[in-house]
Amino acid sequence: MKTWHEVRSLPFAVRLLLVNQLGVNTGFYLLVPYLATHLDENLGMSAAVVGVVLGVRNLSQQGLFLIGGSASDRLGARGVIIAGCALRTVGFALFALGDGLAVLLAASVLSGVAGALFNPAVRAYLAHEAGERKAETFALFNVFATTGALIGPLLGSALLLVGFRASALTAAGIFALLTVAQAAVLPARKVEPAGGSVLADWREVVGNRAFLAFAFAMVGMFTLENQLYLLLPAGARAATGWDGAAGLVLLVGTLAGLALQLRITRALKPRGPRGRWIATGLAVTGLAFLPQAVMPGVGSVLAGALLLSLGLMIASPFVMELIPRFGRPELTGTYFGIFYVVSGVAAALGNTAVGWAMDAGERGGHAWLPWACCALFGLTSAGGLAWLHRRGALPAPAAPEREKSHA
């Protein structure tokens, strides 16, 4: 009830983008988790070709976040968000209508570029519109995103009983509706004239050493967040011998997020600097992997999933709140874009390291190895964030917000 009241108290544009993110994640997770199986079993493609199709989508998205962020600053976030949803509509429709490799590659590129456009643009729009309530807004954003990530696979599983084409067309339809809704009612914001070139903007952001140090310190958070889809489900399946146990991992995180995310953010916001809580959240994400390393079992895996979700709930809203404060408001999109380029590369490298540790642990009989590796990622990031906080390298909340929190 409090969550619903908080949502209703936000500006209309923010509420619309929260619902938009629910739809985005529903449509995305309705299709993408089942794409590899479709390419392999339905189309008979080799594992190498499947890897290429999936890799092209990831590369298109991660490599172009910077373009999406700059476009948001220069052209306005509203138009970039609409363009991203429209491209995702076309890309997912192509997955439904085409079986040839060229069509599938085009679909992957379009869906990846779409994410590169609207992900930084949505966050830039929210950061501008939320004003002094950035932390709460991004906490609610996480709630809506997590809910969509739960609904999507459930709906996708049901639609697969009809066929993959039904799933892809439904996902495309969701993005088409989002595109129309945003074009019809999402308010346009005034775009301040750019004072220099796009390259000058990029140089300014990359030259911000405190921001880059912050982005690299957050490597652990994004690497460990990805373990909700890699190591934790694998641990649940190994502990139970049941493939469906992987779904319990996501269910634990989703239910915890729905129940606790806003409460945690509102409780911590007035109690100390943001850097302290981000470091605490990162430490919790690292500790989440120790139960399974020490005492293997399905209970340890689910406890780890809960701890990981709690750590992300503590840190993530404050991370999103701090990013635009590192620089000029006119470059908010660019800051988000570069941050997601760094985090995307980090997550890819981190997943590779965790995958290697999983294989090495299995070969050598050291099942604890990948779990210890993840704990090290989280605790190292926590240490890096704590060091930046002690050095005063993190931006402080704006004066009005500080006054409000002490009122």
mmCIF file of C-alpha atoms in Angstrom:
data_model
loop_
_atom_site.group_PDB
_atom_site.id
_atom_site.type_symbol
_atom_site.label_atom_id
_atom_site.label_comp_id
_atom_site.label_asym_id
_atom_site.label_seq_id
_atom_site.Cartn_x
_atom_site.Cartn_y
_atom_site.Cartn_z
ATOM 1 C CA MET A 1 0.000 0.000 0.000
ATOM 2 C CA LYS A 2 2.847 2.376 0.849
ATOM 3 C CA THR A 3 4.501 1.518 -2.456
ATOM 4 C CA TRP A 4 1.336 2.368 -4.360
ATOM 5 C CA HIS A 5 0.998 5.657 -2.442
ATOM 6 C CA GLU A 6 4.619 6.506 -3.269
ATOM 7 C CA VAL A 7 4.017 5.789 -6.950
ATOM 8 C CA ARG A 8 0.916 7.997 -7.044
ATOM 9 C CA SER A 9 2.829 10.883 -5.440
ATOM 10 C CA LEU A 10 5.425 10.960 -8.254
ATOM 11 C CA PRO A 11 5.140 13.145 -11.388
ATOM 12 C CA PHE A 12 3.052 11.695 -14.207
ATOM 13 C CA ALA A 13 6.072 11.214 -16.492
ATOM 14 C CA VAL A 14 7.887 9.202 -13.823
ATOM 15 C CA ARG A 15 4.849 6.988 -13.245
ATOM 16 C CA LEU A 16 4.585 6.364 -16.969
ATOM 17 C CA LEU A 17 8.237 5.332 -17.188
ATOM 18 C CA LEU A 18 7.843 2.980 -14.223
ATOM 19 C CA VAL A 19 5.005 1.209 -16.029
ATOM 20 C CA ASN A 20 7.106 1.352 -19.187
ATOM 21 C CA GLN A 21 9.928 -0.519 -17.451
ATOM 22 C CA LEU A 22 7.488 -3.165 -16.264
ATOM 23 C CA GLY A 23 6.459 -3.652 -19.893
ATOM 24 C CA VAL A 24 10.042 -3.536 -21.195
ATOM 25 C CA ASN A 25 11.213 -6.292 -18.854
ATOM 26 C CA THR A 26 8.071 -8.361 -19.402
ATOM 27 C CA GLY A 27 8.561 -8.251 -23.166
ATOM 28 C CA PHE A 28 12.302 -8.845 -22.970
ATOM 29 C CA TYR A 29 12.213 -11.815 -20.585
ATOM 30 C CA LEU A 30 9.213 -13.269 -22.377
ATOM 31 C CA LEU A 31 11.465 -13.880 -25.389
ATOM 32 C CA VAL A 32 15.212 -13.715 -24.755
ATOM 33 C CA PRO A 33 15.600 -16.573 -22.210
ATOM 34 C CA TYR A 34 14.067 -18.962 -24.770
ATOM 35 C CA LEU A 35 15.871 -17.642 -27.841
ATOM 36 C CA ALA A 36 18.873 -19.975 -27.620
ATOM 37 C CA THR A 37 16.616 -23.037 -27.323
ATOM 38 C CA HIS A 38 14.617 -21.892 -30.361
ATOM 39 C CA LEU A 39 17.742 -21.407 -32.472
ATOM 40 C CA ASP A 40 19.128 -24.778 -31.410
ATOM 41 C CA GLU A 41 16.117 -27.087 -31.263
ATOM 42 C CA ASN A 42 13.646 -25.477 -33.683
ATOM 43 C CA LEU A 43 16.043 -24.125 -36.311
ATOM 44 C CA GLY A 44 18.823 -26.698 -35.894
ATOM 45 C CA MET A 45 21.642 -24.163 -35.653
ATOM 46 C CA SER A 46 25.036 -25.128 -34.264
ATOM 47 C CA ALA A 47 26.171 -23.895 -30.861
ATOM 48 C CA ALA A 48 28.678 -21.607 -32.578
ATOM 49 C CA VAL A 49 25.978 -19.919 -34.679
ATOM 50 C CA VAL A 50 23.708 -19.572 -31.653
ATOM 51 C CA GLY A 51 26.589 -17.908 -29.820
ATOM 52 C CA VAL A 52 27.096 -15.489 -32.704
ATOM 53 C CA VAL A 53 23.414 -14.469 -32.791
ATOM 54 C CA LEU A 54 23.266 -13.932 -29.033
ATOM 55 C CA GLY A 55 26.679 -12.267 -28.948
ATOM 56 C CA VAL A 56 25.714 -9.794 -31.664
ATOM 57 C CA ARG A 57 22.739 -8.665 -29.581
ATOM 58 C CA ASN A 58 24.889 -8.168 -26.487
ATOM 59 C CA LEU A 59 27.643 -6.399 -28.428
ATOM 60 C CA SER A 60 25.159 -4.093 -30.167
ATOM 61 C CA GLN A 61 23.691 -3.072 -26.835
ATOM 62 C CA GLN A 62 26.788 -2.801 -24.658
ATOM 63 C CA GLY A 63 28.885 -1.137 -27.339
ATOM 64 C CA LEU A 64 26.335 1.580 -28.140
ATOM 65 C CA PHE A 65 25.202 2.688 -24.697
ATOM 66 C CA LEU A 66 27.400 5.758 -25.120
ATOM 67 C CA ILE A 67 25.597 6.673 -28.352
ATOM 68 C CA GLY A 68 22.230 6.319 -26.624
ATOM 69 C CA GLY A 69 23.353 8.474 -23.719
ATOM 70 C CA SER A 70 24.693 11.235 -25.960
ATOM 71 C CA ALA A 71 21.587 11.142 -28.126
ATOM 72 C CA SER A 72 19.503 11.599 -24.986
ATOM 73 C CA ASP A 73 21.480 14.709 -24.047
ATOM 74 C CA ARG A 74 21.497 16.197 -27.541
ATOM 75 C CA LEU A 75 18.084 15.240 -28.926
ATOM 76 C CA GLY A 76 16.034 14.803 -25.777
ATOM 77 C CA ALA A 77 15.398 11.643 -23.781
ATOM 78 C CA ARG A 78 11.763 11.331 -24.892
ATOM 79 C CA GLY A 79 12.535 10.820 -28.578
ATOM 80 C CA VAL A 80 15.364 8.379 -27.847
ATOM 81 C CA ILE A 81 13.127 6.303 -25.555
ATOM 82 C CA ILE A 82 10.422 6.119 -28.240
ATOM 83 C CA ALA A 83 12.946 5.237 -30.949
ATOM 84 C CA GLY A 84 14.421 2.486 -28.765
ATOM 85 C CA CYS A 85 11.043 0.885 -28.121
ATOM 86 C CA ALA A 86 10.138 1.109 -31.815
ATOM 87 C CA LEU A 87 13.386 -0.608 -32.827
ATOM 88 C CA ARG A 88 12.831 -3.348 -30.270
ATOM 89 C CA THR A 89 9.351 -3.881 -31.753
ATOM 90 C CA VAL A 90 10.845 -4.433 -35.212
ATOM 91 C CA GLY A 91 13.670 -6.610 -33.897
ATOM 92 C CA PHE A 92 11.409 -8.952 -31.949
ATOM 93 C CA ALA A 93 8.971 -9.153 -34.861
ATOM 94 C CA LEU A 94 11.851 -10.282 -37.081
ATOM 95 C CA PHE A 95 12.639 -13.088 -34.640
ATOM 96 C CA ALA A 96 9.074 -14.282 -35.159
ATOM 97 C CA LEU A 97 8.949 -13.905 -38.932
ATOM 98 C CA GLY A 98 12.436 -14.897 -40.087
ATOM 99 C CA ASP A 99 14.344 -18.172 -39.892
ATOM 100 C CA GLY A 100 17.382 -17.265 -42.012
ATOM 101 C CA LEU A 101 20.684 -16.307 -40.406
ATOM 102 C CA ALA A 102 20.739 -12.858 -42.037
ATOM 103 C CA VAL A 103 17.279 -12.021 -40.676
ATOM 104 C CA LEU A 104 18.148 -13.326 -37.213
ATOM 105 C CA LEU A 105 21.350 -11.274 -37.140
ATOM 106 C CA ALA A 106 19.394 -8.181 -38.182
ATOM 107 C CA ALA A 107 16.881 -8.884 -35.412
ATOM 108 C CA SER A 108 19.697 -9.239 -32.888
ATOM 109 C CA VAL A 109 21.327 -5.984 -33.960
ATOM 110 C CA LEU A 110 18.047 -4.045 -33.861
ATOM 111 C CA SER A 111 17.048 -5.378 -30.441
ATOM 112 C CA GLY A 112 20.528 -4.639 -29.077
ATOM 113 C CA VAL A 113 20.615 -1.099 -30.484
ATOM 114 C CA ALA A 114 17.146 -0.566 -29.019
ATOM 115 C CA GLY A 115 18.402 -1.362 -25.523
ATOM 116 C CA ALA A 116 21.425 0.883 -26.038
ATOM 117 C CA LEU A 117 19.068 3.756 -26.852
ATOM 118 C CA PHE A 118 16.348 3.544 -24.237
ATOM 119 C CA ASN A 119 18.294 2.243 -21.217
ATOM 120 C CA PRO A 120 20.428 5.365 -20.599
ATOM 121 C CA ALA A 121 17.665 7.654 -21.909
ATOM 122 C CA VAL A 122 15.070 6.335 -19.447
ATOM 123 C CA ARG A 123 17.452 6.767 -16.528
ATOM 124 C CA ALA A 124 18.437 10.262 -17.635
ATOM 125 C CA TYR A 125 14.762 11.236 -17.944
ATOM 126 C CA LEU A 126 14.004 9.822 -14.481
ATOM 127 C CA ALA A 127 17.007 11.588 -12.945
ATOM 128 C CA HIS A 128 15.808 14.943 -14.307
ATOM 129 C CA GLU A 129 12.148 14.480 -13.423
ATOM 130 C CA ALA A 130 12.612 12.972 -9.953
ATOM 131 C CA GLY A 131 14.338 16.035 -8.499
ATOM 132 C CA GLU A 132 15.145 15.451 -4.824
ATOM 133 C CA ARG A 133 13.468 12.012 -4.855
ATOM 134 C CA LYS A 134 15.958 10.232 -7.093
ATOM 135 C CA ALA A 135 16.717 7.432 -4.617
ATOM 136 C CA GLU A 136 13.055 6.562 -4.072
ATOM 137 C CA THR A 137 12.334 6.824 -7.793
ATOM 138 C CA PHE A 138 15.120 4.435 -8.732
ATOM 139 C CA ALA A 139 14.059 2.095 -5.926
ATOM 140 C CA LEU A 140 10.564 1.946 -7.441
ATOM 141 C CA PHE A 141 12.142 1.568 -10.876
ATOM 142 C CA ASN A 142 13.873 -1.568 -9.570
ATOM 143 C CA VAL A 143 10.571 -2.881 -8.184
ATOM 144 C CA PHE A 144 8.784 -2.479 -11.515
ATOM 145 C CA ALA A 145 11.746 -3.889 -13.455
ATOM 146 C CA THR A 146 12.003 -6.918 -11.155
ATOM 147 C CA THR A 147 8.271 -7.567 -11.444
ATOM 148 C CA GLY A 148 8.533 -7.542 -15.228
ATOM 149 C CA ALA A 149 11.502 -9.905 -15.064
ATOM 150 C CA LEU A 150 9.310 -12.351 -13.139
ATOM 151 C CA ILE A 151 6.168 -12.003 -15.284
ATOM 152 C CA GLY A 152 8.066 -12.292 -18.563
ATOM 153 C CA PRO A 153 9.452 -15.840 -18.185
ATOM 154 C CA LEU A 154 6.143 -17.109 -16.769
ATOM 155 C CA LEU A 155 4.209 -15.672 -19.710
ATOM 156 C CA GLY A 156 6.885 -16.888 -22.115
ATOM 157 C CA SER A 157 6.644 -20.438 -20.772
ATOM 158 C CA ALA A 158 2.885 -20.421 -21.325
ATOM 159 C CA LEU A 159 3.181 -19.003 -24.844
ATOM 160 C CA LEU A 160 5.792 -21.591 -25.791
ATOM 161 C CA LEU A 161 3.015 -24.167 -25.549
ATOM 162 C CA VAL A 162 1.651 -22.440 -28.666
ATOM 163 C CA GLY A 163 5.072 -21.889 -30.215
ATOM 164 C CA PHE A 164 8.072 -19.584 -30.234
ATOM 165 C CA ARG A 165 6.486 -17.386 -32.892
ATOM 166 C CA ALA A 166 3.595 -16.614 -30.525
ATOM 167 C CA SER A 167 6.103 -15.565 -27.847
ATOM 168 C CA ALA A 168 8.047 -13.322 -30.219
ATOM 169 C CA LEU A 169 4.932 -11.664 -31.636
ATOM 170 C CA THR A 170 3.551 -11.069 -28.152
ATOM 171 C CA ALA A 171 6.848 -9.473 -27.087
ATOM 172 C CA ALA A 172 6.830 -7.311 -30.223
ATOM 173 C CA GLY A 173 3.237 -6.340 -29.494
ATOM 174 C CA ILE A 174 4.143 -5.238 -25.962
ATOM 175 C CA PHE A 175 6.890 -2.987 -27.305
ATOM 176 C CA ALA A 176 4.573 -1.623 -29.975
ATOM 177 C CA LEU A 177 2.050 -0.632 -27.296
ATOM 178 C CA LEU A 178 4.801 0.991 -25.238
ATOM 179 C CA THR A 179 5.969 2.933 -28.287
ATOM 180 C CA VAL A 180 2.476 4.285 -28.990
ATOM 181 C CA ALA A 181 1.842 5.115 -25.312
ATOM 182 C CA GLN A 182 5.070 7.071 -24.972
ATOM 183 C CA ALA A 183 4.583 8.919 -28.249
ATOM 184 C CA ALA A 184 1.069 9.871 -27.168
ATOM 185 C CA VAL A 185 1.518 10.938 -23.555
ATOM 186 C CA LEU A 186 5.172 11.093 -22.432
ATOM 187 C CA PRO A 187 5.914 14.819 -21.922
ATOM 188 C CA ALA A 188 8.795 16.326 -23.847
ATOM 189 C CA ARG A 189 11.506 18.067 -21.865
ATOM 190 C CA LYS A 190 13.283 21.155 -23.067
ATOM 191 C CA VAL A 191 16.732 20.280 -24.421
ATOM 192 C CA GLU A 192 19.431 22.759 -23.477
ATOM 193 C CA PRO A 193 21.599 23.776 -26.459
ATOM 194 C CA ALA A 194 24.884 21.865 -26.572
ATOM 195 C CA GLY A 195 27.933 24.054 -26.121
ATOM 196 C CA GLY A 196 30.440 21.822 -27.900
ATOM 197 C CA SER A 197 30.871 18.630 -29.869
ATOM 198 C CA VAL A 198 29.845 15.133 -28.855
ATOM 199 C CA LEU A 199 33.524 14.184 -28.654
ATOM 200 C CA ALA A 200 34.078 17.073 -26.255
ATOM 201 C CA ASP A 201 31.251 15.712 -24.088
ATOM 202 C CA TRP A 202 32.844 12.277 -24.067
ATOM 203 C CA ARG A 203 36.256 13.723 -23.200
ATOM 204 C CA GLU A 204 34.731 15.663 -20.326
ATOM 205 C CA VAL A 205 33.085 12.562 -18.851
ATOM 206 C CA VAL A 206 36.061 10.255 -19.404
ATOM 207 C CA GLY A 207 38.292 12.949 -17.913
ATOM 208 C CA ASN A 208 36.285 12.868 -14.698
ATOM 209 C CA ARG A 209 38.597 10.617 -12.708
ATOM 210 C CA ALA A 210 36.295 10.357 -9.713
ATOM 211 C CA PHE A 211 33.459 9.141 -11.935
ATOM 212 C CA LEU A 212 35.628 6.570 -13.718
ATOM 213 C CA ALA A 213 36.943 5.283 -10.392
ATOM 214 C CA PHE A 214 33.349 4.962 -9.182
ATOM 215 C CA ALA A 215 32.305 3.124 -12.367
ATOM 216 C CA PHE A 216 35.164 0.637 -12.084
ATOM 217 C CA ALA A 217 34.504 0.144 -8.376
ATOM 218 C CA MET A 218 30.973 -0.944 -9.265
ATOM 219 C CA VAL A 219 32.285 -3.856 -11.365
ATOM 220 C CA GLY A 220 31.472 -6.304 -8.578
ATOM 221 C CA MET A 221 27.826 -5.287 -8.349
ATOM 222 C CA PHE A 222 27.063 -5.930 -11.998
ATOM 223 C CA THR A 223 29.099 -9.132 -12.116
ATOM 224 C CA LEU A 224 27.276 -10.546 -9.092
ATOM 225 C CA GLU A 225 23.855 -9.370 -10.270
ATOM 226 C CA ASN A 226 24.375 -11.548 -13.343
ATOM 227 C CA GLN A 227 24.838 -14.585 -11.088
ATOM 228 C CA LEU A 228 21.078 -14.597 -10.549
ATOM 229 C CA TYR A 229 21.048 -16.091 -14.061
ATOM 230 C CA LEU A 230 24.271 -18.132 -14.010
ATOM 231 C CA LEU A 231 25.846 -19.452 -10.808
ATOM 232 C CA LEU A 232 22.879 -19.391 -8.409
ATOM 233 C CA PRO A 233 20.501 -21.279 -10.755
ATOM 234 C CA ALA A 234 23.275 -23.782 -11.485
ATOM 235 C CA GLY A 235 23.790 -24.252 -7.747
ATOM 236 C CA ALA A 236 20.066 -24.754 -7.170
ATOM 237 C CA ARG A 237 19.859 -27.378 -9.940
ATOM 238 C CA ALA A 238 22.941 -29.184 -8.639
ATOM 239 C CA ALA A 239 21.600 -29.239 -5.086
ATOM 240 C CA THR A 240 18.153 -30.576 -5.992
ATOM 241 C CA GLY A 241 18.580 -32.380 -9.304
ATOM 242 C CA TRP A 242 15.506 -30.454 -10.495
ATOM 243 C CA ASP A 243 15.669 -27.947 -13.343
ATOM 244 C CA GLY A 244 12.729 -26.011 -11.924
ATOM 245 C CA ALA A 245 14.796 -25.111 -8.840
ATOM 246 C CA ALA A 246 16.459 -22.381 -10.904
ATOM 247 C CA GLY A 247 13.157 -20.515 -10.931
ATOM 248 C CA LEU A 248 13.145 -20.452 -7.116
ATOM 249 C CA VAL A 249 16.254 -18.268 -7.194
ATOM 250 C CA LEU A 250 14.495 -15.573 -9.210
ATOM 251 C CA LEU A 251 11.315 -15.948 -7.175
ATOM 252 C CA VAL A 252 13.162 -15.313 -3.891
ATOM 253 C CA GLY A 253 14.791 -12.177 -5.277
ATOM 254 C CA THR A 254 11.588 -10.876 -6.814
ATOM 255 C CA LEU A 255 9.464 -11.339 -3.705
ATOM 256 C CA ALA A 256 12.146 -9.740 -1.539
ATOM 257 C CA GLY A 257 12.345 -6.783 -3.904
ATOM 258 C CA LEU A 258 8.599 -6.254 -3.957
ATOM 259 C CA ALA A 259 8.371 -6.396 -0.171
ATOM 260 C CA LEU A 260 11.516 -4.550 0.884
ATOM 261 C CA GLN A 261 13.077 -2.368 -1.822
ATOM 262 C CA LEU A 262 11.251 0.892 -1.099
ATOM 263 C CA ARG A 263 11.342 0.342 2.670
ATOM 264 C CA ILE A 264 15.118 -0.176 2.616
ATOM 265 C CA THR A 265 15.795 2.893 0.480
ATOM 266 C CA ARG A 266 13.562 5.174 2.545
ATOM 267 C CA ALA A 267 15.059 3.897 5.798
ATOM 268 C CA LEU A 268 18.690 4.363 4.697
ATOM 269 C CA LYS A 269 18.387 7.615 2.744
ATOM 270 C CA PRO A 270 18.489 9.971 5.764
ATOM 271 C CA ARG A 271 21.000 7.854 7.685
ATOM 272 C CA GLY A 272 24.489 8.640 6.523
ATOM 273 C CA PRO A 273 26.328 9.280 3.253
ATOM 274 C CA ARG A 274 25.431 7.389 0.083
ATOM 275 C CA GLY A 275 28.935 5.959 -0.285
ATOM 276 C CA ARG A 276 28.665 4.185 3.047
ATOM 277 C CA TRP A 277 25.452 2.412 2.047
ATOM 278 C CA ILE A 278 26.686 1.517 -1.429
ATOM 279 C CA ALA A 279 29.803 -0.066 0.109
ATOM 280 C CA THR A 280 27.600 -1.899 2.620
ATOM 281 C CA GLY A 281 25.361 -3.215 -0.151
ATOM 282 C CA LEU A 282 28.366 -4.421 -2.136
ATOM 283 C CA ALA A 283 29.740 -6.204 0.925
ATOM 284 C CA VAL A 284 26.396 -7.962 1.425
ATOM 285 C CA THR A 285 26.399 -9.104 -2.221
ATOM 286 C CA GLY A 286 29.847 -10.617 -1.677
ATOM 287 C CA LEU A 287 28.853 -12.336 1.561
ATOM 288 C CA ALA A 288 25.827 -13.809 -0.234
ATOM 289 C CA PHE A 289 28.072 -16.401 -1.895
ATOM 290 C CA LEU A 290 29.755 -17.690 1.256
ATOM 291 C CA PRO A 291 26.912 -19.940 2.556
ATOM 292 C CA GLN A 292 27.096 -22.204 -0.494
ATOM 293 C CA ALA A 293 30.909 -22.218 -0.411
ATOM 294 C CA VAL A 294 30.925 -23.353 3.226
ATOM 295 C CA MET A 295 27.787 -25.494 3.486
ATOM 296 C CA PRO A 296 26.466 -26.593 0.067
ATOM 297 C CA GLY A 297 22.736 -27.212 -0.261
ATOM 298 C CA VAL A 298 19.561 -25.737 -1.667
ATOM 299 C CA GLY A 299 18.979 -23.796 1.574
ATOM 300 C CA SER A 300 22.365 -22.114 1.206
ATOM 301 C CA VAL A 301 21.650 -21.235 -2.427
ATOM 302 C CA LEU A 302 18.306 -19.638 -1.586
ATOM 303 C CA ALA A 303 19.831 -17.827 1.401
ATOM 304 C CA GLY A 304 22.503 -16.549 -0.964
ATOM 305 C CA ALA A 305 19.871 -15.390 -3.461
ATOM 306 C CA LEU A 306 18.105 -13.495 -0.684
ATOM 307 C CA LEU A 307 21.323 -11.884 0.570
ATOM 308 C CA LEU A 308 22.344 -10.943 -2.967
ATOM 309 C CA SER A 309 18.964 -9.321 -3.553
ATOM 310 C CA LEU A 310 19.234 -7.430 -0.252
ATOM 311 C CA GLY A 311 22.694 -6.146 -1.170
ATOM 312 C CA LEU A 312 21.451 -4.953 -4.561
ATOM 313 C CA MET A 313 18.441 -3.290 -2.926
ATOM 314 C CA ILE A 314 20.743 -1.412 -0.565
ATOM 315 C CA ALA A 315 23.228 -0.230 -3.189
ATOM 316 C CA SER A 316 21.467 0.117 -6.542
ATOM 317 C CA PRO A 317 19.131 3.118 -5.962
ATOM 318 C CA PHE A 318 21.967 5.158 -4.456
ATOM 319 C CA VAL A 319 24.272 4.216 -7.334
ATOM 320 C CA MET A 320 21.697 5.505 -9.833
ATOM 321 C CA GLU A 321 21.200 8.618 -7.710
ATOM 322 C CA LEU A 322 24.923 9.461 -7.651
ATOM 323 C CA ILE A 323 25.732 8.996 -11.346
ATOM 324 C CA PRO A 324 24.187 12.281 -12.606
ATOM 325 C CA ARG A 325 25.757 14.205 -9.708
ATOM 326 C CA PHE A 326 29.279 13.632 -10.998
ATOM 327 C CA GLY A 327 28.855 16.209 -13.769
ATOM 328 C CA ARG A 328 26.711 18.820 -15.486
ATOM 329 C CA PRO A 329 22.969 18.126 -15.807
ATOM 330 C CA GLU A 330 23.308 18.581 -19.569
ATOM 331 C CA LEU A 331 25.478 15.435 -19.704
ATOM 332 C CA THR A 332 23.324 13.148 -17.564
ATOM 333 C CA GLY A 333 22.635 10.779 -20.456
ATOM 334 C CA THR A 334 26.311 10.621 -21.380
ATOM 335 C CA TYR A 335 27.284 9.784 -17.809
ATOM 336 C CA PHE A 336 24.729 6.961 -17.723
ATOM 337 C CA GLY A 337 25.886 5.762 -21.154
ATOM 338 C CA ILE A 338 29.553 5.530 -20.196
ATOM 339 C CA PHE A 339 28.677 3.962 -16.857
ATOM 340 C CA TYR A 340 26.763 1.200 -18.629
ATOM 341 C CA VAL A 341 29.551 0.644 -21.158
ATOM 342 C CA VAL A 342 31.969 0.082 -18.268
ATOM 343 C CA SER A 343 29.510 -2.114 -16.357
ATOM 344 C CA GLY A 344 28.625 -4.130 -19.472
ATOM 345 C CA VAL A 345 32.252 -4.916 -20.254
ATOM 346 C CA ALA A 346 32.863 -5.678 -16.598
ATOM 347 C CA ALA A 347 29.895 -8.021 -16.394
ATOM 348 C CA ALA A 348 31.053 -9.873 -19.519
ATOM 349 C CA LEU A 349 34.572 -10.313 -18.143
ATOM 350 C CA GLY A 350 33.239 -11.185 -14.705
ATOM 351 C CA ASN A 351 30.891 -13.824 -16.095
ATOM 352 C CA THR A 352 33.789 -15.292 -18.054
ATOM 353 C CA ALA A 353 35.839 -15.530 -14.854
ATOM 354 C CA VAL A 354 32.965 -17.107 -12.936
ATOM 355 C CA GLY A 355 32.336 -19.564 -15.780
ATOM 356 C CA TRP A 356 36.017 -20.518 -15.760
ATOM 357 C CA ALA A 357 35.873 -21.006 -11.972
ATOM 358 C CA MET A 358 32.777 -23.208 -12.345
ATOM 359 C CA ASP A 359 34.538 -25.429 -14.893
ATOM 360 C CA ALA A 360 37.793 -25.535 -12.914
ATOM 361 C CA GLY A 361 35.946 -26.301 -9.699
ATOM 362 C CA GLU A 362 34.043 -29.149 -11.325
ATOM 363 C CA ARG A 363 37.180 -30.659 -12.867
ATOM 364 C CA GLY A 364 39.230 -30.392 -9.690
ATOM 365 C CA GLY A 365 36.496 -31.328 -7.233
ATOM 366 C CA HIS A 366 36.517 -27.835 -5.696
ATOM 367 C CA ALA A 367 32.840 -26.929 -5.830
ATOM 368 C CA TRP A 368 33.471 -23.924 -3.568
ATOM 369 C CA LEU A 369 35.735 -22.178 -6.114
ATOM 370 C CA PRO A 370 33.179 -20.125 -8.124
ATOM 371 C CA TRP A 371 31.360 -19.122 -4.929
ATOM 372 C CA ALA A 372 34.587 -17.907 -3.348
ATOM 373 C CA CYS A 373 35.400 -16.083 -6.586
ATOM 374 C CA CYS A 374 32.091 -14.210 -6.436
ATOM 375 C CA ALA A 375 32.575 -13.364 -2.763
ATOM 376 C CA LEU A 376 35.956 -11.879 -3.672
ATOM 377 C CA PHE A 377 34.373 -9.774 -6.449
ATOM 378 C CA GLY A 378 31.815 -8.304 -4.075
ATOM 379 C CA LEU A 379 34.154 -7.634 -1.163
ATOM 380 C CA THR A 380 36.796 -6.088 -3.440
ATOM 381 C CA SER A 381 34.223 -3.715 -4.918
ATOM 382 C CA ALA A 382 32.995 -2.862 -1.422
ATOM 383 C CA GLY A 383 36.555 -2.030 -0.400
ATOM 384 C CA GLY A 384 37.022 0.160 -3.467
ATOM 385 C CA LEU A 385 33.803 2.055 -2.789
ATOM 386 C CA ALA A 386 34.705 2.523 0.888
ATOM 387 C CA TRP A 387 38.098 3.924 -0.157
ATOM 388 C CA LEU A 388 36.466 6.423 -2.541
ATOM 389 C CA HIS A 389 34.039 7.433 0.202
ATOM 390 C CA ARG A 390 36.840 8.020 2.720
ATOM 391 C CA ARG A 391 38.716 10.134 0.191
ATOM 392 C CA GLY A 392 35.648 12.313 -0.398
ATOM 393 C CA ALA A 393 35.610 11.404 -4.098
ATOM 394 C CA LEU A 394 31.854 10.798 -4.238
ATOM 395 C CA PRO A 395 29.393 13.641 -4.826
ATOM 396 C CA ALA A 396 27.278 14.721 -1.874
ATOM 397 C CA PRO A 397 23.482 15.071 -2.004
ATOM 398 C CA ALA A 398 22.178 18.441 -3.097
ATOM 399 C CA ALA A 399 21.610 21.015 -0.339
ATOM 400 C CA PRO A 400 17.784 20.942 -0.468
ATOM 401 C CA GLU A 401 17.778 17.168 -0.133
ATOM 402 C CA ARG A 402 20.150 17.318 2.830
ATOM 403 C CA GLU A 403 17.940 19.840 4.566
ATOM 404 C CA LYS A 404 14.900 17.699 3.939
ATOM 405 C CA SER A 405 16.541 14.579 5.337
ATOM 406 C CA HIS A 406 17.443 16.367 8.576
ATOM 407 C CA ALA A 407 14.060 18.024 8.990
#
